[in-house]
mmCIF file of C-alpha atoms in Angstrom:
data_model
loop_
_atom_site.group_PDB
_atom_site.id
_atom_site.type_symbol
_atom_site.label_atom_id
_atom_site.label_comp_id
_atom_site.label_asym_id
_atom_site.label_seq_id
_atom_site.Cartn_x
_atom_site.Cartn_y
_atom_site.Cartn_z
ATOM 1 C CA MET A 1 107.497 132.706 119.968
ATOM 2 C CA SER A 2 108.387 131.814 116.434
ATOM 3 C CA LEU A 3 110.694 129.025 115.418
ATOM 4 C CA HIS A 4 113.525 131.329 114.487
ATOM 5 C CA ASP A 5 113.487 133.059 117.873
ATOM 6 C CA HIS A 6 115.247 130.099 119.409
ATOM 7 C CA ALA A 7 116.338 127.990 116.494
ATOM 8 C CA PRO A 8 119.175 129.475 114.480
ATOM 9 C CA VAL A 9 118.396 127.444 111.388
ATOM 10 C CA GLU A 10 119.689 128.746 108.110
ATOM 11 C CA PRO A 11 117.644 131.440 106.414
ATOM 12 C CA GLY A 12 115.481 129.916 103.744
ATOM 13 C CA TYR A 13 115.031 126.650 105.594
ATOM 14 C CA GLU A 14 111.346 126.080 105.277
ATOM 15 C CA VAL A 15 109.423 124.316 107.961
ATOM 16 C CA HIS A 16 106.243 123.113 106.331
ATOM 17 C CA THR A 17 105.966 119.470 107.199
ATOM 18 C CA HIS A 18 102.793 118.393 108.915
ATOM 19 C CA HIS A 19 103.895 115.987 111.596
ATOM 20 C CA GLY A 20 101.413 113.219 112.245
ATOM 21 C CA ASP A 21 101.191 110.546 114.901
ATOM 22 C CA TYR A 22 104.430 108.752 114.102
ATOM 23 C CA ILE A 23 104.209 106.274 116.954
ATOM 24 C CA ARG A 24 100.855 105.041 115.659
ATOM 25 C CA ILE A 25 102.356 104.549 112.185
ATOM 26 C CA TRP A 26 105.295 102.680 113.720
ATOM 27 C CA ALA A 27 102.880 100.436 115.655
ATOM 28 C CA ILE A 28 101.012 99.641 112.420
ATOM 29 C CA LEU A 29 104.319 98.806 110.724
ATOM 30 C CA VAL A 30 105.246 96.445 113.566
ATOM 31 C CA VAL A 31 101.863 94.699 113.360
ATOM 32 C CA LEU A 32 102.350 94.293 109.599
ATOM 33 C CA LEU A 33 105.817 92.853 110.243
ATOM 34 C CA VAL A 34 104.305 90.271 112.603
ATOM 35 C CA VAL A 35 101.704 89.343 109.971
ATOM 36 C CA SER A 36 104.366 88.972 107.273
ATOM 37 C CA VAL A 37 106.412 86.662 109.525
ATOM 38 C CA ALA A 38 103.308 84.641 110.448
ATOM 39 C CA GLY A 39 102.211 84.214 106.825
ATOM 40 C CA PRO A 40 104.415 81.208 105.941
ATOM 41 C CA PHE A 41 103.095 79.278 108.976
ATOM 42 C CA PHE A 42 99.777 78.832 107.140
ATOM 43 C CA GLY A 43 101.653 76.709 104.625
ATOM 44 C CA HIS A 44 99.832 78.127 101.610
ATOM 45 C CA PRO A 45 101.984 79.731 98.880
ATOM 46 C CA LEU A 46 99.349 82.334 97.998
ATOM 47 C CA VAL A 47 98.985 83.413 101.622
ATOM 48 C CA THR A 48 102.775 83.684 101.909
ATOM 49 C CA LEU A 49 102.917 85.717 98.712
ATOM 50 C CA VAL A 50 100.285 88.158 99.919
ATOM 51 C CA THR A 51 101.553 88.453 103.482
ATOM 52 C CA ALA A 52 105.168 88.816 102.369
ATOM 53 C CA PHE A 53 105.096 91.020 99.282
ATOM 54 C CA GLY A 54 101.638 92.585 99.558
ATOM 55 C CA ILE A 55 102.459 93.731 103.052
ATOM 56 C CA ALA A 56 105.918 94.905 101.946
ATOM 57 C CA VAL A 57 104.255 97.236 99.451
ATOM 58 C CA VAL A 58 101.893 98.541 102.152
ATOM 59 C CA LYS A 59 104.771 99.059 104.591
ATOM 60 C CA ALA A 60 106.839 100.890 101.966
ATOM 61 C CA TYR A 61 103.835 103.111 101.189
ATOM 62 C CA LEU A 62 103.335 103.923 104.870
ATOM 63 C CA VAL A 63 107.008 104.843 105.301
ATOM 64 C CA ALA A 64 107.125 106.921 102.100
ATOM 65 C CA LYS A 65 103.913 108.790 102.923
ATOM 66 C CA ASN A 66 104.219 109.274 106.669
ATOM 67 C CA PHE A 67 107.968 109.325 107.344
ATOM 68 C CA MET A 68 109.350 110.642 104.042
ATOM 69 C CA HIS A 69 106.337 112.926 103.469
ATOM 70 C CA ILE A 70 106.406 112.260 99.753
ATOM 71 C CA ASN A 71 102.746 113.262 99.563
ATOM 72 C CA VAL A 72 103.538 116.864 100.521
ATOM 73 C CA ALA A 73 106.663 117.127 98.370
ATOM 74 C CA PRO A 74 106.322 118.831 94.980
ATOM 75 C CA ARG A 75 104.563 116.580 92.482
ATOM 76 C CA TYR A 76 107.700 116.110 90.392
ATOM 77 C CA VAL A 77 109.359 114.195 93.249
ATOM 78 C CA ALA A 78 106.744 111.452 92.917
ATOM 79 C CA TYR A 79 107.254 111.516 89.128
ATOM 80 C CA LEU A 80 111.022 111.241 89.621
ATOM 81 C CA VAL A 81 110.697 108.234 91.910
ATOM 82 C CA GLY A 82 107.986 106.716 89.723
ATOM 83 C CA THR A 83 110.167 107.072 86.626
ATOM 84 C CA CYS A 84 112.991 105.172 88.304
ATOM 85 C CA LEU A 85 110.544 102.437 89.323
ATOM 86 C CA MET A 86 109.414 102.256 85.703
ATOM 87 C CA PHE A 87 113.057 101.840 84.640
ATOM 88 C CA MET A 88 113.220 98.888 87.014
ATOM 89 C CA LEU A 89 110.149 97.333 85.385
ATOM 90 C CA LEU A 90 111.582 98.056 81.928
ATOM 91 C CA PHE A 91 114.818 96.308 82.873
ATOM 92 C CA PHE A 92 112.841 93.358 84.220
ATOM 93 C CA ALA A 93 110.700 93.088 81.086
ATOM 94 C CA GLY A 94 113.726 93.306 78.825
ATOM 95 C CA ALA A 95 115.964 90.853 80.673
ATOM 96 C CA ALA A 96 113.445 88.369 82.070
ATOM 97 C CA PRO A 97 112.868 86.368 78.866
ATOM 98 C CA ASP A 98 116.580 85.603 78.537
ATOM 99 C CA VAL A 99 116.880 84.652 82.186
ATOM 100 C CA MET A 100 113.604 82.867 82.788
ATOM 101 C CA LYS A 101 113.061 80.952 79.542
ATOM 102 C CA SER A 102 115.056 77.897 78.558
ATOM 103 C CA ASP A 103 114.633 78.425 74.826
ATOM 104 C CA GLY A 104 113.320 80.763 72.187
ATOM 105 C CA THR A 105 113.622 81.495 68.497
ATOM 106 C CA ASN A 106 117.019 80.197 67.325
ATOM 107 C CA TRP A 107 118.381 79.775 70.836
ATOM 108 C CA ASN A 108 118.228 77.427 73.790
ATOM 109 C CA LYS A 109 119.998 76.776 77.064
ATOM 110 C CA PRO A 110 120.787 73.066 77.342
ATOM 111 C CA ALA A 111 122.843 73.497 80.502
ATOM 112 C CA TRP A 112 119.912 75.284 82.133
ATOM 113 C CA VAL A 113 117.570 72.423 81.261
ATOM 114 C CA ALA A 114 120.095 69.842 82.449
ATOM 115 C CA ALA A 115 120.568 71.632 85.732
ATOM 116 C CA HIS A 116 116.818 71.779 86.288
ATOM 117 C CA GLU A 117 116.450 68.091 85.581
ATOM 118 C CA ALA A 118 119.296 67.305 87.945
ATOM 119 C CA ALA A 119 117.671 69.429 90.635
ATOM 120 C CA VAL A 120 114.296 67.758 90.156
ATOM 121 C CA HIS A 121 115.681 64.222 90.126
ATOM 122 C CA GLY A 122 118.472 64.421 92.625
ATOM 123 C CA GLY A 123 118.085 67.678 94.475
ATOM 124 C CA ALA A 124 121.590 68.453 93.323
ATOM 125 C CA GLY A 125 123.014 70.909 90.902
ATOM 126 C CA HIS A 126 121.036 73.838 92.274
ATOM 127 C CA GLY A 127 120.717 75.237 88.801
ATOM 128 C CA GLU A 128 124.220 76.580 88.971
ATOM 129 C CA ALA A 129 125.330 75.211 85.631
ATOM 130 C CA ALA A 130 122.971 77.586 83.917
ATOM 131 C CA HIS A 131 124.951 80.533 85.177
ATOM 132 C CA HIS A 132 128.211 79.346 83.774
ATOM 133 C CA GLU A 133 127.044 79.130 80.210
ATOM 134 C CA MET B 1 128.977 139.192 106.032
ATOM 135 C CA SER B 2 127.958 135.645 106.672
ATOM 136 C CA ALA B 3 127.414 133.169 103.872
ATOM 137 C CA SER B 4 124.525 130.735 103.768
ATOM 138 C CA PRO B 5 124.906 127.459 101.948
ATOM 139 C CA ILE B 6 123.055 127.185 98.662
ATOM 140 C CA ALA B 7 121.664 123.843 99.792
ATOM 141 C CA THR B 8 119.403 125.552 102.294
ATOM 142 C CA THR B 9 118.568 128.823 100.647
ATOM 143 C CA ARG B 10 117.908 128.266 96.965
ATOM 144 C CA THR B 11 114.360 127.165 96.328
ATOM 145 C CA ALA B 12 113.933 127.521 92.579
ATOM 146 C CA ALA B 13 112.815 123.888 92.417
ATOM 147 C CA GLY B 14 110.065 124.414 94.960
ATOM 148 C CA MET B 15 112.060 122.982 97.827
ATOM 149 C CA PRO B 16 115.486 123.538 99.376
ATOM 150 C CA THR B 17 118.216 122.255 97.100
ATOM 151 C CA GLY B 18 119.569 119.951 99.790
ATOM 152 C CA ARG B 19 116.262 118.114 100.017
ATOM 153 C CA LEU B 20 116.028 117.936 96.234
ATOM 154 C CA ALA B 21 119.547 116.468 96.142
ATOM 155 C CA VAL B 22 118.575 113.746 98.598
ATOM 156 C CA TRP B 23 115.567 112.864 96.445
ATOM 157 C CA TRP B 24 117.912 112.597 93.456
ATOM 158 C CA VAL B 25 120.155 110.288 95.466
ATOM 159 C CA ILE B 26 117.129 108.189 96.376
ATOM 160 C CA ALA B 27 116.013 108.050 92.736
ATOM 161 C CA SER B 28 119.440 106.807 91.654
ATOM 162 C CA GLU B 29 119.466 104.278 94.484
ATOM 163 C CA ILE B 30 116.127 102.931 93.287
ATOM 164 C CA VAL B 31 117.800 102.044 89.995
ATOM 165 C CA ILE B 32 120.724 100.367 91.794
ATOM 166 C CA PHE B 33 118.639 98.318 94.199
ATOM 167 C CA GLY B 34 115.876 97.862 91.630
ATOM 168 C CA GLY B 35 118.274 96.203 89.196
ATOM 169 C CA LEU B 36 119.595 93.954 91.929
ATOM 170 C CA LEU B 37 116.181 92.952 93.251
ATOM 171 C CA GLY B 38 114.767 92.588 89.738
ATOM 172 C CA SER B 39 117.597 90.198 88.841
ATOM 173 C CA TYR B 40 117.026 88.255 92.048
ATOM 174 C CA ILE B 41 113.309 87.892 91.298
ATOM 175 C CA MET B 42 114.051 86.617 87.774
ATOM 176 C CA PHE B 43 116.377 83.912 89.065
ATOM 177 C CA ARG B 44 114.150 83.105 92.036
ATOM 178 C CA LEU B 45 111.154 82.501 89.784
ATOM 179 C CA SER B 46 113.059 80.373 87.289
ATOM 180 C CA HIS B 47 115.241 78.306 89.631
ATOM 181 C CA ASP B 48 113.452 76.075 92.118
ATOM 182 C CA ALA B 49 116.749 75.446 93.873
ATOM 183 C CA PHE B 50 116.678 79.034 95.123
ATOM 184 C CA ALA B 51 113.853 78.126 97.507
ATOM 185 C CA ALA B 52 115.878 75.257 98.952
ATOM 186 C CA GLN B 53 118.890 77.500 99.501
ATOM 187 C CA ALA B 54 116.778 80.329 100.931
ATOM 188 C CA ALA B 55 115.444 77.861 103.505
ATOM 189 C CA HIS B 56 118.751 78.210 105.338
ATOM 190 C CA THR B 57 118.330 81.907 106.108
ATOM 191 C CA ASN B 58 117.121 82.756 109.599
ATOM 192 C CA THR B 59 113.698 84.414 109.414
ATOM 193 C CA TRP B 60 113.769 85.451 113.074
ATOM 194 C CA ILE B 61 117.064 87.288 112.704
ATOM 195 C CA GLY B 62 115.686 89.032 109.623
ATOM 196 C CA ALA B 63 112.519 89.958 111.521
ATOM 197 C CA VAL B 64 114.483 91.348 114.474
ATOM 198 C CA ASN B 65 116.605 93.428 112.104
ATOM 199 C CA THR B 66 113.438 94.678 110.387
ATOM 200 C CA LEU B 67 112.055 95.736 113.765
ATOM 201 C CA VAL B 68 115.352 97.481 114.560
ATOM 202 C CA LEU B 69 115.283 99.438 111.281
ATOM 203 C CA LEU B 70 111.593 100.357 111.605
ATOM 204 C CA THR B 71 112.237 101.644 115.123
ATOM 205 C CA SER B 72 115.284 103.613 114.034
ATOM 206 C CA SER B 73 113.154 105.151 111.275
ATOM 207 C CA LEU B 74 110.702 106.228 113.982
ATOM 208 C CA PHE B 75 113.552 107.912 115.857
ATOM 209 C CA ALA B 76 114.686 109.602 112.631
ATOM 210 C CA VAL B 77 111.286 111.107 111.900
ATOM 211 C CA LEU B 78 110.864 112.176 115.537
ATOM 212 C CA GLY B 79 114.260 113.854 115.186
ATOM 213 C CA HIS B 80 112.967 115.656 112.104
ATOM 214 C CA LYS B 81 109.957 116.798 114.117
ATOM 215 C CA ALA B 82 112.219 118.046 116.924
ATOM 216 C CA ALA B 83 114.416 119.878 114.388
ATOM 217 C CA ASP B 84 111.363 121.553 112.881
ATOM 218 C CA ALA B 85 110.423 122.680 116.379
ATOM 219 C CA GLY B 86 113.893 124.141 116.790
ATOM 220 C CA ASP B 87 114.840 121.722 119.559
ATOM 221 C CA GLY B 88 118.393 120.877 118.475
ATOM 222 C CA PRO B 89 119.422 118.911 121.589
ATOM 223 C CA LYS B 90 116.378 116.651 121.308
ATOM 224 C CA ALA B 91 116.951 116.218 117.566
ATOM 225 C CA ALA B 92 120.567 115.242 118.300
ATOM 226 C CA ARG B 93 119.507 112.697 120.927
ATOM 227 C CA LEU B 94 117.088 111.144 118.459
ATOM 228 C CA LEU B 95 119.785 111.078 115.786
ATOM 229 C CA TYR B 96 122.064 109.212 118.163
ATOM 230 C CA LEU B 97 119.252 106.740 118.850
ATOM 231 C CA THR B 98 118.746 106.315 115.092
ATOM 232 C CA ALA B 99 122.466 105.733 114.612
ATOM 233 C CA GLY B 100 122.337 103.252 117.492
ATOM 234 C CA GLY B 101 119.638 101.342 115.622
ATOM 235 C CA GLY B 102 121.861 101.262 112.556
ATOM 236 C CA LEU B 103 124.801 99.994 114.592
ATOM 237 C CA LEU B 104 122.625 97.321 116.196
ATOM 238 C CA PHE B 105 121.416 96.250 112.745
ATOM 239 C CA ALA B 106 124.973 96.025 111.429
ATOM 240 C CA SER B 107 126.183 94.246 114.571
ATOM 241 C CA ILE B 108 123.490 91.572 114.322
ATOM 242 C CA LYS B 109 124.370 91.040 110.684
ATOM 243 C CA PHE B 110 128.156 91.122 110.852
ATOM 244 C CA LEU B 111 128.786 89.664 114.310
ATOM 245 C CA TYR B 112 126.096 86.985 114.481
ATOM 246 C CA GLU B 113 124.129 86.257 111.321
ATOM 247 C CA TRP B 114 126.850 86.177 108.668
ATOM 248 C CA PRO B 115 129.492 84.404 110.803
ATOM 249 C CA HIS B 116 126.895 81.749 111.652
ATOM 250 C CA GLU B 117 125.998 81.240 107.990
ATOM 251 C CA ILE B 118 129.621 81.197 106.876
ATOM 252 C CA HIS B 119 130.357 78.673 109.624
ATOM 253 C CA GLU B 120 127.554 76.526 108.212
ATOM 254 C CA GLY B 121 129.317 76.632 104.851
ATOM 255 C CA PHE B 122 127.133 79.213 103.106
ATOM 256 C CA THR B 123 129.531 81.709 101.600
ATOM 257 C CA ILE B 124 129.171 84.166 98.727
ATOM 258 C CA SER B 125 130.447 81.467 96.345
ATOM 259 C CA SER B 126 128.158 78.687 97.607
ATOM 260 C CA GLY B 127 125.604 79.287 94.888
ATOM 261 C CA THR B 128 123.696 81.920 92.995
ATOM 262 C CA PHE B 129 121.242 82.484 95.830
ATOM 263 C CA TRP B 130 124.053 83.106 98.301
ATOM 264 C CA SER B 131 125.788 85.426 95.843
ATOM 265 C CA PHE B 132 122.623 87.490 95.653
ATOM 266 C CA TYR B 133 122.100 87.231 99.396
ATOM 267 C CA TYR B 134 125.521 88.549 100.397
ATOM 268 C CA THR B 135 125.627 91.136 97.601
ATOM 269 C CA ALA B 136 122.167 92.601 98.253
ATOM 270 C CA ALA B 137 122.419 92.496 102.042
ATOM 271 C CA GLY B 138 126.021 93.704 101.890
ATOM 272 C CA ILE B 139 125.257 96.725 99.701
ATOM 273 C CA HIS B 140 122.310 97.520 101.942
ATOM 274 C CA ALA B 141 124.480 97.205 105.058
ATOM 275 C CA ALA B 142 127.030 99.566 103.464
ATOM 276 C CA HIS B 143 124.221 102.113 103.126
ATOM 277 C CA VAL B 144 123.307 101.575 106.778
ATOM 278 C CA ILE B 145 126.892 102.217 107.865
ATOM 279 C CA ALA B 146 127.142 105.302 105.631
ATOM 280 C CA GLY B 147 123.944 106.643 107.200
ATOM 281 C CA VAL B 148 125.276 106.026 110.709
ATOM 282 C CA VAL B 149 128.524 107.872 109.914
ATOM 283 C CA ILE B 150 126.620 110.852 108.469
ATOM 284 C CA MET B 151 124.322 110.982 111.501
ATOM 285 C CA LEU B 152 127.284 110.964 113.871
ATOM 286 C CA ILE B 153 128.719 113.918 111.926
ATOM 287 C CA ILE B 154 125.435 115.835 111.911
ATOM 288 C CA ALA B 155 124.318 115.233 115.494
ATOM 289 C CA PRO B 156 126.942 117.362 117.339
ATOM 290 C CA ARG B 157 126.061 120.443 115.265
ATOM 291 C CA ALA B 158 122.358 119.748 115.598
ATOM 292 C CA LYS B 159 122.833 119.658 119.371
ATOM 293 C CA ARG B 160 124.036 123.274 119.129
ATOM 294 C CA ASN B 161 121.002 124.161 117.004
ATOM 295 C CA LEU B 162 123.139 124.437 113.889
ATOM 296 C CA ASP B 163 122.217 123.099 110.442
ATOM 297 C CA LEU B 164 119.007 121.579 111.714
ATOM 298 C CA HIS B 165 117.776 121.035 108.161
ATOM 299 C CA ARG B 166 120.339 118.250 107.891
ATOM 300 C CA VAL B 167 118.369 116.224 110.429
ATOM 301 C CA GLU B 168 115.515 116.016 107.941
ATOM 302 C CA LEU B 169 117.845 115.253 105.038
ATOM 303 C CA ILE B 170 119.603 112.321 106.696
ATOM 304 C CA GLY B 171 116.207 111.117 107.898
ATOM 305 C CA LEU B 172 114.959 111.056 104.315
ATOM 306 C CA TYR B 173 117.921 108.915 103.298
ATOM 307 C CA TRP B 174 117.445 106.662 106.331
ATOM 308 C CA HIS B 175 113.789 106.005 105.561
ATOM 309 C CA PHE B 176 114.787 104.962 102.053
ATOM 310 C CA VAL B 177 117.312 102.500 103.490
ATOM 311 C CA ASP B 178 114.436 101.200 105.618
ATOM 312 C CA VAL B 179 112.195 100.827 102.540
ATOM 313 C CA VAL B 180 114.898 98.832 100.722
ATOM 314 C CA TRP B 181 115.104 96.445 103.679
ATOM 315 C CA ILE B 182 111.298 96.162 103.730
ATOM 316 C CA PHE B 183 111.594 94.515 100.284
ATOM 317 C CA LEU B 184 114.800 92.578 100.979
ATOM 318 C CA PHE B 185 113.292 90.944 104.055
ATOM 319 C CA PRO B 186 110.517 88.964 102.310
ATOM 320 C CA LEU B 187 112.762 88.189 99.333
ATOM 321 C CA LEU B 188 115.635 86.752 101.352
ATOM 322 C CA TYR B 189 113.964 85.474 104.504
ATOM 323 C CA ILE B 190 110.285 84.677 103.891
ATOM 324 C CA ALA B 191 109.830 83.444 100.306
ATOM 325 C CA LYS B 192 111.254 79.965 100.894
#
């Protein structure tokens, strides 16, 4: 019996997805979640960085590949998504110097420096003054 | 003569137009969330005080909500599988379970987590970290609620074996919402 014998889906609706073992993928994602939560308990910043963000990238890849089936979509879908990710990186590269540096050629942020010093010395200020420049 | 929607019949782009449209939505959402998360990362890396403020978020609540979203994504993809098999009633049941996951996620956030934090004095105006926190999590939660509403609209027709392709389309959107949370979770709850 074919699909359309009992499933009145619209004509043209293509059924091509290869369905894998989704429960196994979900179990892997849960294990990775546990690892990412456990990471900070080691008390090492590098371990936390890897277990938090490294694992986030792996989890996102697993979801995109196995649940969203991006690997079987036409190639241009990956290019479309990749282009938008590149825009994100471009935005970051363009804006980060202004946000993350306290000075540069012919400019500086005295309030930003003052707020940092206040935070370091008194734990106060929370760097907020920098955002009201 | 019956009319078929263009979204399911035109395949000039190599896939049904409805699916292509959802990918376009996802691409535009990447720019929205990407800008937000990129800005957060810039401030997080350049302001040590962010770490102190982030220490007040509840990692366990974030982890439970991550588990809820991952599980609802499982239900969504199983619903897609059921729809592909032509089993509308099963696809509808799985959509309801997915929507239930979304409601549970939103309930934990709006009925427990946020009220607790606001009660502790951490509001959207308490500092830059909290502004990012409520904005990013709030926009994400709005997407969760939108997904739940769409699923509750789709499920009754899917139960009658109608418009089964929509089960896949809402699933695609839902997985993206899950992916966004996968990155929000370490940023807001783990990197302290």
